[in-house]
Amino acid sequence: MDDQTRMLTGLTGLAGLQQADVGDPDSVRKQQSLGQPQQDIGDILQQIMAITDESLDEAQARKHALNCHRMKPALFSVLCEIKEKTVLSIRGVQEEDPPDPQIMRLDNMLLAEGVSGPEKGGGSAAAAAAAAAAGGSPTDSSIEHSDYRAKLAQIRQIYHAELEKYEQACSEFTNHVMNLLREQSRTRPISPKEIERMVAIIHRKFSSIQMQLKQSTCEAVMILRSRFLDARRKRRNFNKQATEVLNEYFYSHLSNPYPSEEAKEELAKKCGITVSQVSNWFGNKRIRYKKNIGKFQEEANLYAVKTAVDAANVSAQASQANSPATPNSAIISSGLVCRCPDGPVLP
DNA sequence: GCAAATGATTAGAC
DNA sequence: GTCTAATCATTTGC
């Protein structure tokens, strides 16, 4: 039996029509004499069913008329009875929700990044750490630092503005719904618990929107951090002297261009770069040389000449008293110029 | 603005 | 762990 049927049965019972009376000529007479209340109930139900199809003003007038109807208390009590029965079936279903782990995670992250919670320098610690990790100069890092803080502050500002908007919208909507329910409670039974439940539903809906906001904010912070931390974006070409030192070593060890750890350290010191940068440089150089020996031929010759000249100078200084050899003869005798066309044997 | 050069990162092999 | 090969992201030179 659905609610409407139940309601009708209840109301029929209320009007005094008993099942046992059906078919009895007396009862028909009784029915006819009691026909007025039954018709009233029927009218009321028709009016209630039609109320949603009417315009706001018509509905408002209809509501007023129904509220003043002489059968309204009886109808209301039946509705209360039905409601009581149906509420019983869903009672206990609504439990207190445990805190959402996803929201907790986002909250923690926003707090750690200095976006939510009290302002504490807008993640300056993170900026400083990132600057240190990126290995930039003090000036560079301070510029980046302030830039990072400014952008984080911007995110923070947007986040709080949006959060405030959501909270305001949530409370406005909740008030609106509560007012509606209170008004409706004049015509249908609505318990405070039901209102509470409705408020909880609204809050859950708004908290899911809030979670989206938190998620987007976290993503924005992550992007900012990655942009700030990504060393590739801070790439600076090595200075000319450093490149020359590295190239000299590379071309003078072309048959085995794999510097030892000690050699790497020494090269790093000479060039003012890190050992891993030296390793990167040699890794790139080896692969690029191997891929296109022809292209590097000129460079190889150039450094071969340079090495030979240096060697000749050292040799000249050593044998200054005797007959000094010319740089050109040294180059020729070293055979370095001609060595490169054959190419090195890279593993 | 575009292509080339270049330093850094990554996955996979050893 | 290092090395290669591929790739990315930036800088440089035109």
Coordinates of C-alpha atoms (C1' of nucleotides) in Angstrom, one line a residue:
Chain A
M1 CA 0.0 0.0 0.0
D2 CA 1.5 3.3 -1.0
D3 CA 1.4 6.5 1.1
Q4 CA -1.4 8.0 -0.9
T5 CA -3.6 4.9 -0.6
R6 CA -2.7 4.6 3.1
M7 CA -3.6 8.2 3.5
L8 CA -7.0 7.7 1.7
T9 CA -7.7 4.7 3.8
G10 CA -6.8 6.5 6.9
L11 CA -8.9 9.5 5.9
T12 CA -11.8 7.3 4.9
G13 CA -11.6 5.6 8.3
L14 CA -11.5 9.0 9.8
A15 CA -14.6 10.0 8.0
G16 CA -16.4 7.1 9.6
L17 CA -16.7 4.7 6.7
Q18 CA -16.0 1.2 8.0
Q19 CA -15.2 -1.8 5.8
A20 CA -18.0 -3.8 7.3
D21 CA -20.5 -1.3 6.1
V22 CA -19.7 -1.8 2.5
G23 CA -22.7 -3.4 0.6
D24 CA -25.1 -2.8 3.4
P25 CA -28.1 -0.7 2.2
D26 CA -28.1 1.0 5.6
S27 CA -24.5 1.8 5.3
V28 CA -25.1 3.3 1.9
R29 CA -27.6 5.5 3.4
K30 CA -25.2 6.3 6.2
Q31 CA -22.6 6.9 3.7
Q32 CA -24.8 9.3 1.8
S33 CA -25.5 11.1 5.1
L34 CA -21.8 11.1 5.9
G35 CA -20.9 11.8 2.3
Q36 CA -20.0 15.4 3.0
P37 CA -16.9 14.8 5.1
Q38 CA -15.6 12.2 2.6
Q39 CA -16.1 14.6 -0.2
D40 CA -14.3 17.2 1.8
I41 CA -11.3 14.9 2.2
G42 CA -11.4 14.0 -1.5
D43 CA -11.4 17.7 -2.3
I44 CA -8.5 18.5 0.0
L45 CA -6.4 15.7 -1.5
Q46 CA -7.3 16.8 -5.0
Q47 CA -6.2 20.3 -4.1
I48 CA -3.0 19.1 -2.5
M49 CA -2.1 17.0 -5.5
A50 CA -2.8 19.9 -7.9
I51 CA -0.9 22.5 -5.9
T52 CA 2.4 21.9 -7.6
D53 CA 0.9 22.6 -11.0
E54 CA -0.3 26.0 -10.0
S55 CA 1.5 29.3 -10.1
L56 CA 3.2 30.6 -7.0
D57 CA 0.4 33.1 -6.2
E58 CA -2.3 30.5 -6.8
A59 CA -0.5 28.0 -4.7
Q60 CA 0.0 30.5 -1.9
A61 CA -3.8 31.2 -1.9
R62 CA -4.6 27.5 -2.0
K63 CA -2.3 26.9 0.9
H64 CA -4.0 29.5 2.9
A65 CA -7.4 28.0 2.0
L66 CA -6.2 24.5 3.0
N67 CA -4.8 25.8 6.3
C68 CA -8.2 27.3 7.2
H69 CA -10.1 24.2 6.0
R70 CA -12.2 22.6 8.8
M71 CA -10.7 19.2 8.0
K72 CA -7.1 20.3 8.2
P73 CA -6.5 19.1 11.8
A74 CA -7.8 15.7 11.0
L75 CA -5.7 15.4 7.8
F76 CA -2.7 16.7 9.6
S77 CA -3.0 14.1 12.4
V78 CA -3.3 11.3 9.8
L79 CA -0.2 12.6 8.0
C80 CA 1.6 12.7 11.3
E81 CA 0.7 9.1 11.9
I82 CA 2.0 8.0 8.4
K83 CA 5.1 10.1 8.8
E84 CA 5.8 8.5 12.2
K85 CA 5.7 5.1 10.6
T86 CA 7.9 5.9 7.6
V87 CA 10.4 7.8 9.7
L88 CA 10.7 4.8 12.0
S89 CA 11.9 2.8 9.0
I90 CA 14.7 5.2 8.1
R91 CA 15.6 6.0 11.7
G92 CA 19.1 5.0 12.6
V93 CA 20.2 4.9 9.0
Q94 CA 21.8 8.3 9.3
E95 CA 25.0 7.9 11.3
E96 CA 27.6 10.6 12.1
D97 CA 30.0 10.6 9.2
P98 CA 33.6 10.0 10.2
P99 CA 36.0 12.8 9.0
D100 CA 36.8 12.3 5.3
P101 CA 40.5 11.2 5.0
Q102 CA 40.7 12.9 1.6
I103 CA 39.7 16.3 3.1
M104 CA 42.0 15.7 6.0
R105 CA 44.9 15.0 3.7
L106 CA 44.1 18.2 1.7
D107 CA 43.8 20.2 4.9
N108 CA 47.1 19.0 6.1
M109 CA 48.8 19.8 2.9
L110 CA 47.3 23.3 2.7
L111 CA 48.3 23.9 6.3
A112 CA 51.9 22.7 5.6
E113 CA 52.2 24.9 2.5
G114 CA 50.9 27.9 4.5
V115 CA 47.8 28.4 2.4
S116 CA 45.3 27.6 5.1
G117 CA 45.7 28.4 8.8
P118 CA 47.5 31.4 10.2
E119 CA 49.8 33.2 7.8
K120 CA 53.4 32.3 8.5
G121 CA 55.4 33.9 5.8
G122 CA 53.6 32.1 2.9
G123 CA 55.8 29.0 2.8
S124 CA 59.0 30.9 3.1
A125 CA 60.7 27.8 4.5
A126 CA 59.7 25.8 1.4
A127 CA 60.9 28.6 -0.8
A128 CA 64.2 28.7 0.9
A129 CA 64.7 25.0 0.7
A130 CA 63.8 25.0 -2.9
A131 CA 66.2 27.8 -3.6
A132 CA 69.0 25.9 -1.8
A133 CA 68.1 22.7 -3.8
A134 CA 68.2 24.6 -7.1
G135 CA 71.7 25.8 -6.3
G136 CA 71.1 29.4 -7.5
S137 CA 73.2 32.3 -6.4
P138 CA 72.0 34.2 -3.3
T139 CA 70.7 37.1 -5.5
D140 CA 68.9 34.7 -7.8
S141 CA 67.4 32.7 -4.9
S142 CA 66.2 35.8 -3.1
I143 CA 64.4 37.0 -6.3
E144 CA 62.9 33.6 -6.7
H145 CA 62.1 33.5 -3.1
S146 CA 60.1 36.7 -3.1
D147 CA 58.5 35.6 -6.4
Y148 CA 57.4 32.3 -4.9
R149 CA 56.1 34.0 -1.8
A150 CA 54.1 36.5 -3.8
K151 CA 52.5 33.8 -5.9
L152 CA 51.8 31.7 -2.9
A153 CA 50.1 34.7 -1.2
Q154 CA 48.0 35.1 -4.3
I155 CA 46.9 31.5 -4.2
R156 CA 46.2 31.9 -0.4
Q157 CA 44.1 35.0 -1.1
I158 CA 42.0 33.4 -3.8
Y159 CA 41.6 30.3 -1.7
H160 CA 40.3 32.3 1.3
A161 CA 38.0 34.4 -0.8
E162 CA 36.5 31.4 -2.5
L163 CA 36.1 29.6 0.8
E164 CA 34.3 32.6 2.3
K165 CA 32.0 32.7 -0.7
Y166 CA 31.2 29.0 -0.3
E167 CA 30.6 29.3 3.4
Q168 CA 28.3 32.2 2.9
A169 CA 26.4 30.4 0.1
C170 CA 26.1 27.4 2.3
S171 CA 24.7 29.3 5.3
E172 CA 22.3 31.3 3.0
F173 CA 21.0 28.1 1.4
T174 CA 20.7 26.3 4.8
N175 CA 18.7 29.2 6.2
H176 CA 16.5 29.3 3.1
V177 CA 15.8 25.5 3.3
M178 CA 15.2 25.7 7.1
N179 CA 12.7 28.6 6.6
L180 CA 11.0 26.6 3.9
L181 CA 10.8 23.5 6.1
R182 CA 9.5 25.5 9.0
E183 CA 6.8 27.0 6.8
Q184 CA 5.9 23.6 5.4
S185 CA 5.7 22.2 8.9
R186 CA 2.4 24.0 9.3
T187 CA 0.9 21.8 6.6
R188 CA 2.9 18.6 7.0
P189 CA 4.7 17.1 10.0
I190 CA 8.4 17.9 10.0
S191 CA 10.4 17.0 13.1
P192 CA 13.5 19.0 14.2
K193 CA 15.5 15.9 13.6
E194 CA 14.4 15.9 9.9
I195 CA 15.5 19.5 9.6
E196 CA 18.8 18.6 11.2
R197 CA 19.2 15.8 8.7
M198 CA 18.4 18.1 5.8
V199 CA 21.0 20.6 7.1
A200 CA 23.5 17.8 7.3
I201 CA 22.8 16.8 3.7
I202 CA 23.3 20.4 2.5
H203 CA 26.5 20.7 4.5
R204 CA 27.8 17.5 2.9
K205 CA 27.0 18.8 -0.6
F206 CA 28.8 22.0 0.2
S207 CA 31.7 20.2 1.7
S208 CA 32.2 18.2 -1.5
I209 CA 32.4 21.6 -3.4
Q210 CA 34.8 22.7 -0.8
M211 CA 36.9 19.6 -1.3
Q212 CA 37.1 20.5 -5.0
L213 CA 38.3 24.0 -4.1
K214 CA 40.9 22.5 -1.8
Q215 CA 42.0 20.0 -4.4
S216 CA 42.4 22.8 -7.0
T217 CA 44.4 24.9 -4.5
C218 CA 46.7 22.0 -3.8
E219 CA 47.3 21.5 -7.5
A220 CA 48.1 25.1 -7.9
V221 CA 50.6 25.0 -5.1
M222 CA 52.2 21.8 -6.5
I223 CA 52.6 23.4 -9.9
L224 CA 54.1 26.5 -8.3
R225 CA 56.5 24.4 -6.3
S226 CA 57.5 22.3 -9.3
R227 CA 58.1 25.4 -11.4
F228 CA 60.2 26.8 -8.6
L229 CA 62.1 23.6 -7.9
D230 CA 62.6 22.3 -11.4
A231 CA 66.3 22.9 -12.0
R232 CA 65.8 22.6 -15.8
R233 CA 63.9 25.9 -15.7
K234 CA 66.9 27.5 -14.1
R235 CA 69.4 26.2 -16.5
R236 CA 72.4 28.5 -17.2
N237 CA 75.0 27.8 -19.8
F238 CA 78.4 27.2 -18.4
N239 CA 80.8 30.1 -18.9
K240 CA 83.2 30.0 -21.9
Q241 CA 86.2 29.1 -19.8
A242 CA 84.4 26.2 -18.1
T243 CA 83.4 24.8 -21.5
E244 CA 86.9 25.2 -22.8
V245 CA 88.3 23.3 -19.8
L246 CA 85.8 20.4 -20.3
N247 CA 86.3 20.3 -24.0
E248 CA 90.1 20.3 -23.6
Y249 CA 89.8 17.3 -21.3
F250 CA 87.3 15.6 -23.6
Y251 CA 89.3 15.9 -26.8
S252 CA 92.6 15.1 -25.2
H253 CA 91.1 11.9 -23.8
L254 CA 89.1 11.2 -26.9
S255 CA 90.1 7.5 -26.9
N256 CA 88.7 7.1 -23.4
P257 CA 86.6 10.1 -22.5
Y258 CA 85.6 8.8 -19.1
P259 CA 87.1 11.0 -16.4
S260 CA 87.8 9.3 -13.0
E261 CA 86.1 10.6 -9.9
E262 CA 89.2 12.5 -9.0
A263 CA 89.4 14.0 -12.5
K264 CA 85.8 15.0 -12.3
E265 CA 86.3 16.7 -9.0
E266 CA 89.3 18.6 -10.3
L267 CA 87.4 19.6 -13.4
A268 CA 84.5 20.7 -11.3
K269 CA 86.8 22.8 -9.2
K270 CA 88.4 24.3 -12.2
C271 CA 85.0 25.1 -13.9
G272 CA 83.2 26.2 -10.8
I273 CA 80.5 23.6 -11.3
T274 CA 79.5 20.5 -9.4
V275 CA 80.8 17.0 -10.0
S276 CA 77.4 15.8 -11.2
Q277 CA 77.3 18.7 -13.7
V278 CA 80.7 17.4 -15.0
S279 CA 79.2 14.0 -15.3
N280 CA 76.2 15.3 -17.1
W281 CA 78.4 17.3 -19.4
F282 CA 80.6 14.3 -20.3
G283 CA 77.5 12.1 -20.7
N284 CA 75.9 14.6 -23.1
K285 CA 79.2 15.2 -24.9
R286 CA 79.9 11.5 -25.5
I287 CA 76.5 10.8 -26.9
R288 CA 76.4 13.9 -29.0
Y289 CA 79.9 13.4 -30.3
K290 CA 79.2 9.8 -31.1
K291 CA 76.0 10.7 -32.9
N292 CA 77.6 13.3 -35.1
I293 CA 81.4 12.9 -35.3
G294 CA 81.5 15.0 -38.5
K295 CA 79.9 17.9 -36.9
F296 CA 82.4 17.9 -34.0
Q297 CA 85.4 17.4 -36.3
E298 CA 86.3 21.1 -36.5
E299 CA 86.0 21.5 -32.7
A300 CA 88.1 18.4 -32.2
N301 CA 90.9 19.8 -34.5
L302 CA 90.7 23.1 -32.7
Y303 CA 91.3 21.6 -29.3
A304 CA 93.9 19.3 -30.7
V305 CA 95.8 22.3 -31.9
K306 CA 95.3 24.1 -28.6
T307 CA 96.6 21.0 -26.6
A308 CA 99.5 20.7 -29.0
V309 CA 100.4 24.4 -28.6
D310 CA 100.2 24.1 -24.8
A311 CA 102.4 21.0 -24.9
A312 CA 104.8 22.7 -27.2
N313 CA 105.0 25.7 -24.9
V314 CA 105.7 23.5 -22.0
S315 CA 108.3 21.7 -24.0
A316 CA 109.8 25.0 -25.3
Q317 CA 110.1 26.3 -21.7
A318 CA 111.8 23.1 -20.7
S319 CA 114.3 23.2 -23.6
Q320 CA 114.6 26.9 -23.8
A321 CA 118.4 26.8 -23.6
N322 CA 118.6 24.4 -26.6
S323 CA 116.9 24.8 -29.9
P324 CA 113.2 25.6 -29.3
A325 CA 110.7 24.0 -31.6
T326 CA 108.1 26.0 -33.3
P327 CA 104.5 25.4 -32.2
N328 CA 103.6 24.3 -35.7
S329 CA 106.3 21.7 -35.8
A330 CA 105.1 20.5 -32.4
I331 CA 101.5 20.1 -33.7
I332 CA 102.7 18.2 -36.7
S333 CA 105.0 16.0 -34.7
S334 CA 102.3 15.3 -32.2
G335 CA 100.0 14.0 -34.9
L336 CA 97.0 15.4 -33.1
V337 CA 95.6 17.3 -36.0
C338 CA 95.4 14.2 -38.1
R339 CA 94.2 11.9 -35.3
C340 CA 90.7 13.1 -35.2
P341 CA 89.4 12.2 -38.7
D342 CA 89.9 8.5 -37.7
G343 CA 87.7 9.3 -34.8
P344 CA 87.9 7.8 -31.3
V345 CA 86.7 4.4 -30.3
L346 CA 83.9 5.2 -27.9
P347 CA 82.6 2.2 -26.1
Chain B
dG1 C1' 60.0 33.7 -34.1
dC2 C1' 62.6 29.8 -35.0
dA3 C1' 66.1 26.3 -35.1
dA4 C1' 70.2 24.9 -33.0
dA5 C1' 72.7 24.3 -28.9
dT6 C1' 72.9 22.9 -24.3
dG7 C1' 72.3 21.4 -19.4
dA8 C1' 69.2 18.4 -16.8
dT9 C1' 66.2 14.4 -16.2
dT10 C1' 64.6 9.9 -16.9
dA11 C1' 64.2 4.9 -17.9
dG12 C1' 66.6 0.9 -18.8
dA13 C1' 70.8 -1.9 -19.1
dC14 C1' 74.8 -3.4 -16.9
Chain C
dG1 C1' 76.4 2.9 -8.5
dT2 C1' 77.6 4.4 -13.8
dC3 C1' 76.5 4.8 -18.5
dT4 C1' 73.5 5.3 -22.7
dA5 C1' 69.8 7.0 -25.2
dA6 C1' 65.9 9.7 -25.4
dT7 C1' 63.7 13.5 -24.0
dC8 C1' 62.6 18.0 -21.9
dA9 C1' 63.1 22.9 -21.1
dT10 C1' 65.8 26.7 -21.5
dT11 C1' 69.2 29.7 -23.7
dT12 C1' 71.5 31.4 -27.7
dG13 C1' 72.2 33.1 -32.3
dC14 C1' 70.3 34.3 -36.5

